[in-house]
Amino acid sequence: MNANLFSRLFDDLDDATLLAIETPDGRRITYGDLIAFSGRLANVLVARGVRPGDRVAVQAEKSVPNLALYLATLRAGAVYLPLNDAYTLNELDYFITDAEPSLVVCDPSKAEGIQAIASKVKARVETLDAGGKGSLTAAATAAKPDFITIARAGDDLAAILYTSGTTGRSKGAMLTHDNLTSNAMSLVDAWRFTEKDVLIHALPIYHTHGLFVASNVTLLARASMIFLPRFDPDVVIRVMARASVLMGVPTFYTRLLQHPALTKESTGPMRLFISGSAPLLADTHREWSARTGHAVLERYGMTETGMNTSNPYDGDRVPGAVGPALRGVAVRVTDRETGKELPRESVGMIEVKGPNVFKGYWRMPEKTRTEFRDDGFFITGDIGRIDQRDYLHILGRGTDLVITGGLNVYPKEIESEIDALAGVAESAVIGVPHPDFGEGVTAVVVRGANQCLTEEQILKALDGRLAKFKIPKRVIFADELPRNAMGKVQKNILRQTYAGLYGNGSSVFERSGHRFA
Ligand code: AMP
């Protein structure tokens, strides 16, 4: 059998007239259209010298042709390598020379700069703009739609996604056809996707969430998606009238909650709201339920593993928890140092094993070895706890752990206490170098609108609720928390900004020149 993800998605399609994609400008693309378009593009790729196993690097805006290019790359047996459209030429130099693609597809505005980098690895360059125009699609128009999908083994690479790399160099996670197929199949079941579903697709497609979770799940279920170029709360609320599922990062939900048109009526036609890629505040979960009558379903995954756990479709969707392991996935919590599995309710390193777990980091065999245990479990780097009902709770990245006076402080615990205070919108707790304690627990707090809470009031409120060593040494107020495109708070930026807080005495605000104050 051909284990190529494309074949697994479409070989048994029996109705090519089903709608696959709808665009805001009213275009309707059927499954048959999408497959034919991917066939044309696959013919172009082969004509440009792309061979099975070659990487096709793509830095292009979200568009239907870009999604079809992903499918075409699979069909050609090549490896799709999407790159965040915010990356600069300097950053692209690293990715392109590391991945050595045979073809780079980019926006025409970047073609000249990218050409210079691509020629170092003898890659060709084709263009594709936000409207789906460029040399690639021009060639596709003249190409034949028929293409025999190249046979691949389950263990062959389908994609390489570079991790966001908040510590050290970004690493290329190698994902196989089996990784992506198994995850899509279990999510279709877990979230009860059927051909009646209409997904609001407002996520970027250079990331695992928008590319694999959203697109593969929809296509495998023969559902359709309303393919939006970006997240716009007005548009998302408007299209809910004819949609059934929204997949979003937590920022989608906080921003939608600020919109007066978000009501029980406007969300009435929807059956499911899914959140992931960053922690959804328990408060946001509760506010969403109160306002819309829907309990957000939070799930947990990462570039290297696809999805690992999910709150249940039926049963309790617990605020602040990411649910039990998905079918076929094993999740455990271990001692960070010894790797020994810990009993329920203990806090430790989250490790996962299953058909979803990636093959390793591209050209980093040493790094790959150190991130896996001998029994095949992948060490996620996330800290968490599994409760008595097998629900996983995430306490943050291991690298965000604060060690103060030799004691471990898990930021999430302090953040939850601070977030629960009236007048606080959100908070981030970080460790900042401290002359006495090694690291000083430091809270960066965003106040709610028109709130004037002080540092003293917050510290007083925490007194008696948290052990003394966990109480922040300082509380700093900011207008907002720095976030990446997926809504993750960038604690590394906060740590840099406040690095001198307990240091040489000069004002952190003077030195950092940062907009947070
Ligand atoms: P990425 O590889 O960019 O998808 O980032 C994966 C990381 O995002 C995980 O290792 C977690 O730290 C975080 N993450 C993903 N989903 C959740 C969630 N539901 N709650 C908390 N953190 C999450």
XYZ file of C-alpha atoms and ligand atoms in Angstrom:
540
model
C 0.000 0.000 0.000
C 1.148 3.558 -0.670
C 1.644 5.190 2.743
C 1.927 8.652 1.188
C -0.249 10.997 3.258
C -1.823 12.335 0.065
C -3.001 8.825 -0.870
C -4.211 8.187 2.664
C -6.209 11.416 2.492
C -7.737 11.054 -0.949
C -7.457 7.555 -2.465
C -10.916 6.563 -1.283
C -12.609 9.863 -2.091
C -15.907 8.918 -3.661
C -17.438 12.298 -4.323
C -15.099 14.790 -5.982
C -17.858 17.402 -6.139
C -17.858 17.905 -2.354
C -16.828 21.378 -1.255
C -13.326 21.513 0.244
C -12.560 25.220 0.547
C -14.475 28.460 0.482
C -12.623 31.781 0.348
C -13.791 35.180 1.631
C -14.019 36.435 -1.952
C -16.619 33.758 -2.704
C -14.514 31.134 -4.500
C -15.644 27.557 -3.927
C -13.070 24.832 -4.442
C -14.234 21.230 -4.534
C -12.158 18.208 -3.575
C -11.851 17.452 -7.278
C -10.537 20.971 -7.993
C -8.023 20.759 -5.157
C -6.718 17.387 -6.264
C -6.442 18.524 -9.886
C -4.634 21.701 -8.859
C -2.215 19.719 -6.703
C -1.616 17.453 -9.707
C -0.681 20.423 -11.903
C 1.651 21.742 -9.245
C 3.200 18.293 -8.702
C 3.954 18.147 -12.448
C 5.639 21.557 -12.181
C 7.705 20.419 -9.185
C 8.929 17.347 -11.041
C 9.667 19.430 -14.138
C 11.774 21.734 -11.935
C 13.847 18.778 -10.841
C 12.234 18.022 -7.464
C 12.835 14.354 -6.674
C 11.424 12.133 -3.907
C 13.028 13.052 -0.599
C 13.975 16.575 -1.766
C 12.927 19.475 0.407
C 10.612 22.153 -0.972
C 11.021 25.238 1.209
C 8.087 27.639 1.139
C 7.942 31.140 2.517
C 4.706 32.423 1.085
C 1.570 33.946 2.491
C -1.428 31.853 3.301
C -3.418 31.108 0.140
C -5.230 28.190 -1.458
C -2.366 27.704 -3.975
C 0.057 27.502 -1.031
C -2.066 24.780 0.559
C -2.244 23.003 -2.808
C 1.551 23.277 -2.990
C 1.776 21.385 0.300
C -0.386 18.613 -1.207
C 1.621 18.692 -4.454
C 4.873 18.297 -2.529
C 3.460 15.193 -0.824
C 2.362 13.814 -4.196
C 5.846 14.303 -5.635
C 7.226 12.334 -2.681
C 9.115 15.421 -1.549
C 9.286 17.063 1.876
C 7.260 20.230 2.534
C 9.163 22.812 4.549
C 7.055 25.828 5.478
C 8.737 28.937 6.844
C 7.143 31.651 8.939
C 6.491 34.609 6.623
C 7.976 36.954 9.227
C 11.484 35.471 8.858
C 14.065 37.898 7.508
C 16.649 37.075 4.843
C 19.234 36.693 7.563
C 17.112 34.036 9.279
C 16.225 32.371 5.981
C 19.915 31.930 5.278
C 20.136 29.536 8.230
C 17.029 27.527 7.291
C 17.882 27.234 3.603
C 21.517 26.305 4.079
C 20.569 23.842 6.838
C 17.737 22.139 4.945
C 19.339 22.275 1.464
C 16.057 22.281 -0.461
C 16.075 21.715 -4.203
C 13.345 24.324 -4.621
C 12.454 27.473 -2.687
C 9.070 29.113 -3.224
C 8.741 32.685 -1.977
C 6.910 35.950 -2.361
C 8.077 37.846 -5.490
C 9.194 40.756 -3.265
C 11.788 38.500 -1.627
C 12.884 36.571 -4.725
C 16.075 38.511 -5.329
C 17.395 38.187 -1.782
C 16.384 34.536 -1.578
C 17.974 33.758 -4.931
C 21.339 34.740 -3.497
C 20.895 32.317 -0.587
C 19.342 29.538 -2.679
C 22.214 29.545 -5.155
C 24.583 28.577 -2.307
C 22.775 25.221 -2.081
C 21.964 25.087 -5.805
C 18.225 25.422 -5.208
C 15.870 26.877 -7.793
C 13.529 29.691 -6.840
C 9.877 30.080 -7.849
C 7.451 32.784 -6.754
C 3.984 32.768 -5.223
C 2.277 35.881 -3.894
C -0.565 36.399 -1.411
C -3.101 36.343 -4.235
C -1.765 32.988 -5.433
C 0.010 34.525 -8.464
C 3.631 33.986 -9.438
C 5.928 31.873 -11.580
C 4.809 28.679 -9.851
C 1.091 29.010 -10.540
C 1.748 30.442 -14.008
C 3.577 27.217 -14.862
C 0.833 25.147 -13.224
C -1.814 26.597 -15.531
C -0.008 25.046 -18.473
C 0.668 21.718 -16.710
C -1.483 18.575 -16.767
C -3.759 17.888 -13.785
C -3.073 14.143 -13.795
C -0.240 12.956 -11.638
C 0.417 9.530 -10.206
C 1.209 10.078 -6.546
C 4.690 8.797 -5.767
C 4.700 5.794 -3.434
C 6.207 6.466 -0.015
C 6.821 4.274 3.007
C 5.184 5.279 6.291
C 8.576 6.161 7.727
C 9.568 8.483 4.850
C 9.549 12.206 5.510
C 6.480 14.243 4.584
C 7.488 17.546 6.158
C 10.138 19.353 8.136
C 8.946 22.096 10.484
C 11.470 24.229 12.266
C 10.699 24.723 15.944
C 10.275 28.279 17.117
C 13.591 27.965 18.977
C 13.245 30.251 21.979
C 16.425 28.654 23.315
C 19.339 27.911 21.021
C 19.104 27.345 17.300
C 15.861 26.444 15.681
C 15.742 22.709 14.932
C 14.052 21.013 11.974
C 11.523 18.452 13.235
C 11.253 15.592 10.716
C 7.659 14.388 10.390
C 6.819 11.212 8.517
C 3.771 10.231 6.488
C 2.743 7.897 9.331
C 3.134 10.662 11.940
C 0.752 12.965 10.099
C -1.713 10.282 9.013
C -2.076 8.720 12.455
C -2.594 12.078 14.145
C -5.190 13.248 11.622
C -7.095 9.958 11.959
C -7.245 10.065 15.728
C -8.296 13.735 15.781
C -11.135 13.161 13.298
C -12.475 10.568 15.732
C -11.744 12.469 18.930
C -13.443 15.639 17.718
C -16.197 13.850 15.725
C -15.420 15.485 12.401
C -17.745 14.547 9.531
C -18.384 15.796 6.010
C -21.036 18.112 7.424
C -18.415 20.174 9.250
C -17.318 23.628 8.172
C -14.101 24.768 9.837
C -13.224 28.426 10.256
C -9.559 28.331 9.236
C -7.962 31.553 10.495
C -4.558 30.134 11.512
C -1.299 30.492 9.589
C -0.269 27.448 7.532
C 3.458 27.508 8.300
C 2.780 25.975 11.732
C 1.626 22.509 12.812
C -1.706 23.878 14.093
C -2.992 25.454 10.870
C -1.226 23.112 8.460
C -1.709 19.675 9.979
C -4.323 19.883 12.712
C -6.712 22.175 10.862
C -6.145 21.199 7.225
C -5.429 17.452 7.433
C -8.315 16.836 9.824
C -10.785 18.753 7.635
C -9.662 17.063 4.425
C -9.594 13.582 5.919
C -13.167 14.043 7.176
C -14.323 15.399 3.759
C -15.460 18.480 5.632
C -14.874 21.972 4.258
C -13.085 25.053 5.469
C -13.648 28.763 5.225
C -10.076 29.729 4.456
C -9.336 33.160 5.909
C -6.036 34.920 5.208
C -5.702 35.937 8.858
C -7.606 36.160 12.121
C -10.096 39.019 12.089
C -12.695 38.887 14.899
C -15.368 40.667 12.807
C -15.051 38.172 9.980
C -14.827 35.150 12.280
C -18.026 36.106 14.101
C -19.787 36.795 10.812
C -18.936 33.408 9.265
C -19.999 31.487 12.381
C -23.517 31.610 10.925
C -22.508 28.980 8.350
C -19.661 27.190 10.147
C -19.435 24.476 12.787
C -15.894 24.431 14.236
C -13.259 27.025 15.121
C -9.667 26.040 15.836
C -7.723 28.808 17.483
C -4.885 29.881 19.690
C -5.915 31.400 23.053
C -5.502 34.935 21.685
C -8.402 34.257 19.294
C -10.646 33.578 22.260
C -9.542 36.560 24.343
C -9.973 38.845 21.354
C -13.368 37.423 20.440
C -14.484 37.944 24.041
C -13.772 41.653 23.630
C -16.217 41.781 20.707
C -19.777 42.873 21.525
C -21.207 40.645 18.776
C -19.995 37.479 20.532
C -23.211 36.093 21.989
C -25.136 32.848 22.439
C -26.949 33.702 19.190
C -23.866 34.418 17.053
C -22.138 31.220 18.242
C -25.383 29.218 18.116
C -24.731 27.449 14.793
C -21.264 26.270 15.950
C -20.728 22.855 17.525
C -17.103 23.083 18.691
C -14.447 25.581 19.731
C -10.922 24.150 20.027
C -7.911 25.878 21.559
C -4.227 25.030 21.649
C -0.598 26.023 20.969
C -0.447 28.027 24.204
C -2.250 27.855 27.556
C -5.859 29.015 27.632
C -6.452 30.827 30.908
C -9.039 29.092 33.080
C -10.750 32.486 33.345
C -11.034 32.756 29.569
C -12.526 29.257 29.477
C -15.149 30.197 32.080
C -15.939 33.559 30.537
C -16.404 31.883 27.146
C -18.811 29.322 28.612
C -20.822 32.000 30.388
C -21.027 34.200 27.304
C -21.678 31.581 24.601
C -22.819 28.417 26.355
C -19.927 26.495 24.727
C -17.088 24.888 26.706
C -13.841 25.401 24.782
C -12.085 22.107 24.103
C -8.392 22.560 24.919
C -5.770 20.212 23.538
C -1.990 19.948 23.802
C 0.577 19.281 21.145
C 3.813 20.474 19.663
C 5.694 20.631 16.374
C 7.656 17.466 17.176
C 4.679 15.338 18.135
C 1.513 16.715 16.613
C -1.309 16.402 19.128
C -0.814 14.408 22.332
C -3.804 15.023 24.571
C -7.268 16.486 24.249
C -10.133 17.282 26.545
C -12.977 14.923 25.689
C -15.702 15.654 23.170
C -18.210 14.090 25.556
C -17.414 14.514 29.200
C -15.784 17.256 31.229
C -13.704 19.860 29.432
C -11.759 21.053 32.428
C -10.571 24.687 32.475
C -6.782 24.825 32.801
C -6.313 21.147 31.822
C -5.464 19.662 28.425
C -7.219 16.331 28.890
C -6.134 12.705 28.699
C -3.822 11.202 26.067
C -5.267 10.712 22.599
C -5.884 7.176 21.401
C -2.599 5.369 20.716
C -0.486 8.011 22.478
C 1.235 7.296 25.799
C 1.864 10.261 28.097
C 3.787 10.082 31.362
C 5.329 12.451 33.889
C 8.861 11.714 35.052
C 11.514 12.971 37.386
C 13.494 15.556 35.415
C 16.869 14.195 36.441
C 16.427 10.412 36.675
C 13.678 9.943 34.083
C 11.807 7.688 36.533
C 8.039 7.710 36.064
C 6.234 9.596 38.834
C 2.883 8.731 40.428
C -0.289 10.662 39.595
C -0.460 14.241 40.886
C 3.349 14.592 40.953
C 4.906 17.433 38.997
C 7.617 16.529 36.492
C 8.703 16.314 32.868
C 6.022 15.396 30.330
C 7.126 12.595 27.999
C 5.214 11.109 25.073
C 5.414 8.091 22.826
C 3.254 7.035 19.901
C 2.894 6.962 16.122
C 2.573 10.761 16.204
C 6.078 11.346 17.558
C 8.565 12.698 15.020
C 11.564 10.883 13.594
C 14.188 13.246 14.957
C 15.809 16.606 14.313
C 17.127 17.179 10.808
C 20.872 16.593 10.699
C 21.129 16.675 14.510
C 21.529 13.017 15.552
C 23.162 13.939 18.860
C 20.410 16.373 19.807
C 17.808 13.776 18.777
C 19.413 11.124 21.002
C 19.406 13.344 24.060
C 15.721 14.202 23.648
C 14.553 10.570 23.670
C 14.625 8.048 26.534
C 15.936 4.546 25.858
C 12.382 3.178 25.798
C 11.396 5.556 22.984
C 9.629 8.294 24.974
C 10.235 11.842 23.724
C 11.129 14.365 26.417
C 8.850 17.283 25.574
C 10.518 19.923 27.749
C 7.100 20.781 29.219
C 6.437 20.425 32.922
C 3.139 18.981 34.033
C 1.097 16.717 36.232
C -1.446 13.977 35.520
C -4.456 13.997 37.833
C -6.523 11.118 39.200
C -8.760 11.180 36.122
C -5.758 10.995 33.750
C -6.127 14.610 32.671
C -2.818 16.331 31.994
C -2.154 19.799 33.441
C 0.685 21.838 31.938
C 2.736 24.035 34.239
C 4.942 25.564 31.536
C 8.199 24.936 29.721
C 11.001 23.391 31.784
C 13.212 26.271 30.706
C 10.766 28.679 32.402
C 11.142 27.003 35.786
C 12.408 29.462 38.396
C 14.996 28.243 40.888
C 15.142 30.588 43.833
C 17.331 29.875 46.849
C 17.640 26.310 45.518
C 13.860 25.788 45.480
C 11.783 25.126 42.374
C 8.960 27.500 41.579
C 6.550 26.643 38.759
C 5.423 29.940 37.212
C 1.925 28.676 36.393
C 1.083 28.285 40.083
C 1.941 31.919 40.833
C 0.334 33.163 37.615
C -2.944 31.406 38.460
C -3.035 33.121 41.874
C -2.282 36.539 40.378
C -4.715 36.111 37.478
C -7.487 35.312 39.942
C -7.133 38.757 41.589
C -9.718 41.354 40.663
C -8.179 43.987 38.409
C -5.615 41.672 36.766
C -5.961 40.853 33.078
C -3.027 38.439 32.886
C 0.458 37.829 34.196
C 3.754 36.133 33.449
C 6.126 34.966 36.147
C 9.809 34.718 35.294
C 13.115 34.110 37.047
C 15.502 37.064 36.978
C 19.149 36.845 38.166
C 19.297 37.806 41.843
C 22.452 38.295 43.939
C 21.094 36.406 46.982
C 18.642 33.883 45.589
C 20.210 32.922 42.255
C 16.920 33.841 40.615
C 14.272 36.184 41.959
C 10.643 35.298 41.291
C 9.362 38.238 39.260
C 5.804 38.897 38.109
C 4.973 40.939 35.033
C 1.320 41.922 35.303
C -1.129 43.424 32.821
C -3.938 45.263 34.581
C -7.540 45.056 33.396
C -8.963 48.125 31.649
C -9.228 51.127 33.999
C -7.694 49.228 36.912
C -5.070 50.776 39.134
C -3.887 47.857 41.224
C -0.473 48.422 42.849
C 2.503 46.166 43.473
C 1.846 46.384 47.198
C -1.777 45.280 46.835
C -0.795 42.267 44.747
C 1.925 41.178 47.174
C -0.461 41.588 50.082
C -3.097 39.479 48.355
C -0.587 36.676 47.760
C 0.635 36.689 51.334
C -0.732 33.594 53.060
C -1.871 32.039 49.764
C 1.606 31.024 48.622
C 4.699 29.857 50.484
C 7.029 32.790 51.169
C 9.701 31.635 48.698
C 7.160 31.651 45.874
C 6.005 35.217 46.446
C 7.419 37.513 43.771
C 10.300 39.726 44.840
C 8.962 42.346 42.471
C 5.757 42.957 40.526
C 6.169 44.972 37.353
C 3.292 46.342 35.311
C 3.190 46.129 31.515
C 0.669 47.233 28.910
C 0.787 43.801 27.301
C 2.842 40.610 27.282
C 5.102 39.923 24.298
C 3.625 37.081 22.249
C 4.613 35.227 19.089
C 2.250 34.597 16.185
C 0.779 31.534 17.904
C -0.064 33.502 21.022
C 2.729 32.116 23.171
C 4.091 34.512 25.776
C 7.760 35.034 24.971
C 9.280 34.736 28.402
C 12.789 34.895 26.974
C 12.053 38.480 25.924
C 10.750 39.319 29.404
C 13.839 37.755 30.995
C 16.092 39.863 28.766
C 14.083 43.012 29.423
C 14.254 42.694 33.187
C 17.659 41.005 33.417
C 19.119 43.833 35.486
C 16.199 44.234 37.873
C 18.060 42.993 40.945
C 21.482 43.812 39.553
C 23.516 46.977 39.397
C 20.805 49.317 40.514
C 20.180 51.311 37.316
C 16.598 51.418 36.175
C 15.490 48.480 34.081
C 13.333 50.774 32.012
C 16.242 53.062 31.178
C 18.429 50.176 30.111
C 15.976 48.059 28.210
C 14.360 50.807 26.195
C 11.496 48.343 26.029
C 7.906 49.381 25.494
C 6.785 47.452 28.571
C 6.596 49.693 31.576
P 4.832 24.487 18.976
O 5.880 23.485 18.693
O 5.115 25.841 18.423
O 3.472 23.992 18.594
O 4.818 24.702 20.551
C 4.578 23.607 21.388
C 4.525 24.065 22.800
O 3.392 24.897 23.025
C 4.342 22.915 23.774
O 5.551 22.254 24.031
C 3.767 23.634 24.973
O 4.791 24.263 25.718
C 2.903 24.708 24.329
N 1.493 24.305 24.256
C 0.820 23.774 23.225
N -0.481 23.578 23.541
C -0.623 23.992 24.820
C -1.713 24.055 25.729
N -2.943 23.675 25.391
N -1.469 24.535 26.974
C -0.237 24.937 27.338
N 0.828 24.921 26.525
C 0.642 24.457 25.273
